[in-house]
């Protein structure tokens, strides 16, 4: 993503290495565009559960704070064609809003949002499976895809 963001945006990232390549990619992009960065790894977001019996859960607070932003930028390393466990849990937990009539209006707010991706891996491009997981899932929720920026982290000896 080389263009300047003009919308109210937030970067949502997760990585197994808190100060690794994903953090550097997200923070560099945030500095260029003067936008907030949220690290999902700082929050307790357990996997989706049909009983919705979550203890000390931060998901609802994080999700609802993101509704203030028009453009969500998801940043993640590519792990075996997928995102991090914490990012996947966050995305899966959006299902909580589908199952509860009182929460559905907040879910419908996603129809007015846009999203982009920042990824990194030791490949020149992100695998299509990685990109499509985001596009298909967030598109289903009504979010509009804007852009994807991938960084190759392979060191050249």
PDB file of C-alpha atoms in Angstrom:
ATOM      1  CA  UNK A   1       0.000   0.000   0.000  1.00  0.00           C
ATOM      2  CA  UNK A   2       1.851   3.028  -1.227  1.00  0.00           C
ATOM      3  CA  UNK A   3      -1.007   5.505  -1.263  1.00  0.00           C
ATOM      4  CA  UNK A   4      -1.958   7.896   1.531  1.00  0.00           C
ATOM      5  CA  UNK A   5      -5.010   6.838   3.515  1.00  0.00           C
ATOM      6  CA  UNK A   6      -7.598   9.564   3.758  1.00  0.00           C
ATOM      7  CA  UNK A   7     -10.244   7.719   5.756  1.00  0.00           C
ATOM      8  CA  UNK A   8     -10.482   7.184   9.501  1.00  0.00           C
ATOM      9  CA  UNK A   9      -8.371   4.002   9.696  1.00  0.00           C
ATOM     10  CA  UNK A  10      -6.973   1.515  12.188  1.00  0.00           C
ATOM     11  CA  UNK A  11      -4.421  -1.276  11.849  1.00  0.00           C
ATOM     12  CA  UNK A  12      -5.353  -4.541  13.561  1.00  0.00           C
ATOM     13  CA  UNK A  13      -2.379  -6.875  13.792  1.00  0.00           C
ATOM     14  CA  UNK A  14      -1.206 -10.108  15.349  1.00  0.00           C
ATOM     15  CA  UNK A  15       2.066 -12.012  15.229  1.00  0.00           C
ATOM     16  CA  UNK A  16       3.895 -14.726  17.152  1.00  0.00           C
ATOM     17  CA  UNK A  17       6.798 -12.254  17.453  1.00  0.00           C
ATOM     18  CA  UNK A  18       5.583  -9.039  19.079  1.00  0.00           C
ATOM     19  CA  UNK A  19       8.440  -6.973  17.633  1.00  0.00           C
ATOM     20  CA  UNK A  20       8.940  -8.905  14.395  1.00  0.00           C
ATOM     21  CA  UNK A  21       8.389  -8.188  10.714  1.00  0.00           C
ATOM     22  CA  UNK A  22       4.617  -7.747  11.017  1.00  0.00           C
ATOM     23  CA  UNK A  23       5.021  -5.178  13.773  1.00  0.00           C
ATOM     24  CA  UNK A  24       7.602  -3.294  11.703  1.00  0.00           C
ATOM     25  CA  UNK A  25       5.347  -3.382   8.622  1.00  0.00           C
ATOM     26  CA  UNK A  26       2.284  -2.241  10.589  1.00  0.00           C
ATOM     27  CA  UNK A  27       4.106   0.475  12.542  1.00  0.00           C
ATOM     28  CA  UNK A  28       5.832   1.849   9.437  1.00  0.00           C
ATOM     29  CA  UNK A  29       2.515   2.052   7.634  1.00  0.00           C
ATOM     30  CA  UNK A  30       0.855   3.635  10.681  1.00  0.00           C
ATOM     31  CA  UNK A  31       3.556   6.317  10.891  1.00  0.00           C
ATOM     32  CA  UNK A  32       3.223   7.142   7.176  1.00  0.00           C
ATOM     33  CA  UNK A  33      -0.527   7.533   7.535  1.00  0.00           C
ATOM     34  CA  UNK A  34      -0.844   8.737  11.155  1.00  0.00           C
ATOM     35  CA  UNK A  35      -3.218   5.949  12.192  1.00  0.00           C
ATOM     36  CA  UNK A  36      -3.760   3.857  15.309  1.00  0.00           C
ATOM     37  CA  UNK A  37      -2.367   0.332  15.689  1.00  0.00           C
ATOM     38  CA  UNK A  38      -4.089  -2.328  17.786  1.00  0.00           C
ATOM     39  CA  UNK A  39      -2.233  -5.550  18.562  1.00  0.00           C
ATOM     40  CA  UNK A  40      -4.720  -8.368  19.113  1.00  0.00           C
ATOM     41  CA  UNK A  41      -2.070 -10.251  21.074  1.00  0.00           C
ATOM     42  CA  UNK A  42      -2.523  -7.700  23.885  1.00  0.00           C
ATOM     43  CA  UNK A  43      -6.082  -8.906  24.464  1.00  0.00           C
ATOM     44  CA  UNK A  44      -7.756 -12.076  25.644  1.00  0.00           C
ATOM     45  CA  UNK A  45      -9.899 -13.299  22.758  1.00  0.00           C
ATOM     46  CA  UNK A  46     -10.782 -16.974  23.170  1.00  0.00           C
ATOM     47  CA  UNK A  47     -11.976 -19.024  20.192  1.00  0.00           C
ATOM     48  CA  UNK A  48     -15.644 -18.978  19.212  1.00  0.00           C
ATOM     49  CA  UNK A  49     -17.830 -21.154  21.428  1.00  0.00           C
ATOM     50  CA  UNK A  50     -21.495 -21.990  20.821  1.00  0.00           C
ATOM     51  CA  UNK A  51     -22.299 -21.553  24.524  1.00  0.00           C
ATOM     52  CA  UNK A  52     -20.731 -18.057  24.488  1.00  0.00           C
ATOM     53  CA  UNK A  53     -19.361 -18.778  27.943  1.00  0.00           C
ATOM     54  CA  UNK A  54     -16.223 -16.645  27.738  1.00  0.00           C
ATOM     55  CA  UNK A  55     -14.254 -15.751  30.864  1.00  0.00           C
ATOM     56  CA  UNK A  56     -12.330 -12.448  31.099  1.00  0.00           C
ATOM     57  CA  UNK A  57     -12.983 -11.833  27.419  1.00  0.00           C
ATOM     58  CA  UNK A  58     -11.878  -8.662  25.617  1.00  0.00           C
ATOM     59  CA  UNK A  59     -13.463  -9.416  22.238  1.00  0.00           C
ATOM     60  CA  UNK A  60     -16.619  -7.287  22.534  1.00  0.00           C
ATOM     61  CA  UNK A  61     -14.694  -4.260  23.803  1.00  0.00           C
ATOM     62  CA  UNK A  62     -12.114  -4.501  21.012  1.00  0.00           C
ATOM     63  CA  UNK A  63     -14.659  -5.160  18.259  1.00  0.00           C
ATOM     64  CA  UNK A  64     -16.966  -2.332  19.293  1.00  0.00           C
ATOM     65  CA  UNK A  65     -14.072   0.137  19.562  1.00  0.00           C
ATOM     66  CA  UNK A  66     -13.187  -0.721  15.953  1.00  0.00           C
ATOM     67  CA  UNK A  67     -16.664   0.291  14.794  1.00  0.00           C
ATOM     68  CA  UNK A  68     -15.515   3.927  15.165  1.00  0.00           C
ATOM     69  CA  UNK A  69     -13.183   3.424  12.173  1.00  0.00           C
ATOM     70  CA  UNK A  70     -14.186   3.438   8.496  1.00  0.00           C
ATOM     71  CA  UNK A  71     -11.192   1.473   7.228  1.00  0.00           C
ATOM     72  CA  UNK A  72      -9.774  -1.598   8.973  1.00  0.00           C
ATOM     73  CA  UNK A  73      -6.298  -2.728   7.954  1.00  0.00           C
ATOM     74  CA  UNK A  74      -5.552  -6.308   8.979  1.00  0.00           C
ATOM     75  CA  UNK A  75      -1.835  -7.087   9.370  1.00  0.00           C
ATOM     76  CA  UNK A  76      -0.494 -10.597   9.790  1.00  0.00           C
ATOM     77  CA  UNK A  77       2.353 -12.868   8.861  1.00  0.00           C
ATOM     78  CA  UNK A  78       1.439 -15.805   6.639  1.00  0.00           C
ATOM     79  CA  UNK A  79       1.535 -19.077   8.593  1.00  0.00           C
ATOM     80  CA  UNK A  80       0.907 -22.177   6.467  1.00  0.00           C
ATOM     81  CA  UNK A  81      -1.402 -20.269   4.080  1.00  0.00           C
ATOM     82  CA  UNK A  82      -3.288 -18.681   6.967  1.00  0.00           C
ATOM     83  CA  UNK A  83      -3.204 -15.916   9.545  1.00  0.00           C
ATOM     84  CA  UNK A  84      -2.274 -16.118  13.233  1.00  0.00           C
ATOM     85  CA  UNK A  85      -4.422 -18.020  15.715  1.00  0.00           C
ATOM     86  CA  UNK A  86      -5.333 -14.783  17.514  1.00  0.00           C
ATOM     87  CA  UNK A  87      -6.402 -13.055  14.262  1.00  0.00           C
ATOM     88  CA  UNK A  88      -8.434 -16.103  13.252  1.00  0.00           C
ATOM     89  CA  UNK A  89     -10.113 -16.188  16.678  1.00  0.00           C
ATOM     90  CA  UNK A  90     -10.961 -12.498  16.350  1.00  0.00           C
ATOM     91  CA  UNK A  91     -12.527 -13.029  12.923  1.00  0.00           C
ATOM     92  CA  UNK A  92     -14.368 -16.175  14.048  1.00  0.00           C
ATOM     93  CA  UNK A  93     -15.772 -14.365  17.074  1.00  0.00           C
ATOM     94  CA  UNK A  94     -17.635 -11.945  14.821  1.00  0.00           C
ATOM     95  CA  UNK A  95     -20.076 -14.874  14.607  1.00  0.00           C
ATOM     96  CA  UNK A  96     -21.225 -13.872  18.115  1.00  0.00           C
ATOM     97  CA  UNK A  97     -22.899 -10.871  16.489  1.00  0.00           C
ATOM     98  CA  UNK A  98     -24.729 -13.066  13.973  1.00  0.00           C
ATOM     99  CA  UNK A  99     -26.301 -15.226  16.659  1.00  0.00           C
ATOM    100  CA  UNK A 100     -27.726 -12.466  18.857  1.00  0.00           C
ATOM    101  CA  UNK A 101     -30.590 -10.230  17.678  1.00  0.00           C
ATOM    102  CA  UNK A 102     -29.483  -7.453  20.022  1.00  0.00           C
ATOM    103  CA  UNK A 103     -25.984  -7.419  18.515  1.00  0.00           C
ATOM    104  CA  UNK A 104     -26.953  -7.670  14.834  1.00  0.00           C
ATOM    105  CA  UNK A 105     -27.245  -3.880  14.327  1.00  0.00           C
ATOM    106  CA  UNK A 106     -23.561  -3.562  15.278  1.00  0.00           C
ATOM    107  CA  UNK A 107     -22.691  -6.335  12.837  1.00  0.00           C
ATOM    108  CA  UNK A 108     -24.612  -4.553  10.076  1.00  0.00           C
ATOM    109  CA  UNK A 109     -22.382  -1.506  10.648  1.00  0.00           C
ATOM    110  CA  UNK A 110     -19.636  -3.487   8.899  1.00  0.00           C
ATOM    111  CA  UNK A 111     -21.526  -2.973   5.635  1.00  0.00           C
ATOM    112  CA  UNK A 112     -20.274   0.621   5.635  1.00  0.00           C
ATOM    113  CA  UNK A 113     -16.629  -0.313   6.334  1.00  0.00           C
ATOM    114  CA  UNK A 114     -13.632  -0.957   4.108  1.00  0.00           C
ATOM    115  CA  UNK A 115     -10.663  -3.233   4.747  1.00  0.00           C
ATOM    116  CA  UNK A 116      -7.129  -3.742   3.513  1.00  0.00           C
ATOM    117  CA  UNK A 117      -4.381  -6.271   4.210  1.00  0.00           C
ATOM    118  CA  UNK A 118      -0.738  -6.012   5.198  1.00  0.00           C
ATOM    119  CA  UNK A 119       1.088  -9.333   5.068  1.00  0.00           C
ATOM    120  CA  UNK A 120       4.610 -10.640   5.179  1.00  0.00           C
ATOM    121  CA  UNK A 121       6.278 -13.990   4.576  1.00  0.00           C
ATOM    122  CA  UNK A 122       9.395 -15.478   3.043  1.00  0.00           C
ATOM    123  CA  UNK A 123       7.677 -15.430  -0.338  1.00  0.00           C
ATOM    124  CA  UNK A 124       7.351 -12.761  -2.992  1.00  0.00           C
ATOM    125  CA  UNK A 125       3.545 -12.858  -2.804  1.00  0.00           C
ATOM    126  CA  UNK A 126       1.013 -13.879  -0.200  1.00  0.00           C
ATOM    127  CA  UNK A 127      -0.664 -17.188  -1.062  1.00  0.00           C
ATOM    128  CA  UNK A 128      -4.074 -16.785  -2.635  1.00  0.00           C
ATOM    129  CA  UNK A 129      -5.603 -18.913   0.162  1.00  0.00           C
ATOM    130  CA  UNK A 130      -4.423 -16.327   2.730  1.00  0.00           C
ATOM    131  CA  UNK A 131      -5.812 -13.346   0.838  1.00  0.00           C
ATOM    132  CA  UNK A 132      -9.061 -15.102  -0.071  1.00  0.00           C
ATOM    133  CA  UNK A 133      -9.805 -16.008   3.560  1.00  0.00           C
ATOM    134  CA  UNK A 134      -9.943 -12.311   4.377  1.00  0.00           C
ATOM    135  CA  UNK A 135     -11.709 -11.262   1.174  1.00  0.00           C
ATOM    136  CA  UNK A 136     -14.363 -13.969   1.360  1.00  0.00           C
ATOM    137  CA  UNK A 137     -15.057 -13.666   5.095  1.00  0.00           C
ATOM    138  CA  UNK A 138     -15.060  -9.889   5.356  1.00  0.00           C
ATOM    139  CA  UNK A 139     -16.836  -9.547   2.011  1.00  0.00           C
ATOM    140  CA  UNK A 140     -19.585 -11.826   3.320  1.00  0.00           C
ATOM    141  CA  UNK A 141     -19.982  -9.388   6.221  1.00  0.00           C
ATOM    142  CA  UNK A 142     -20.380  -6.524   3.756  1.00  0.00           C
ATOM    143  CA  UNK A 143     -16.959  -4.922   4.053  1.00  0.00           C
ATOM    144  CA  UNK A 144     -15.366  -3.621   0.855  1.00  0.00           C
ATOM    145  CA  UNK A 145     -11.806  -4.672  -0.010  1.00  0.00           C
ATOM    146  CA  UNK A 146      -9.458  -1.780  -0.823  1.00  0.00           C
ATOM    147  CA  UNK A 147      -5.868  -2.978  -1.090  1.00  0.00           C
ATOM    148  CA  UNK A 148      -3.215  -5.517  -0.122  1.00  0.00           C
ATOM    149  CA  UNK A 149       0.487  -4.929   0.539  1.00  0.00           C
ATOM    150  CA  UNK A 150       2.817  -7.888   0.963  1.00  0.00           C
ATOM    151  CA  UNK A 151       6.459  -7.756   2.087  1.00  0.00           C
ATOM    152  CA  UNK A 152       8.946 -10.490   1.342  1.00  0.00           C
ATOM    153  CA  UNK A 153      10.950 -11.118   4.514  1.00  0.00           C
ATOM    154  CA  UNK A 154      13.392 -13.583   2.957  1.00  0.00           C
ATOM    155  CA  UNK A 155      16.948 -12.574   3.704  1.00  0.00           C
ATOM    156  CA  UNK A 156      19.366 -12.671   0.802  1.00  0.00           C
ATOM    157  CA  UNK A 157      22.768 -14.077   1.827  1.00  0.00           C
TER     158      UNK A 157
END
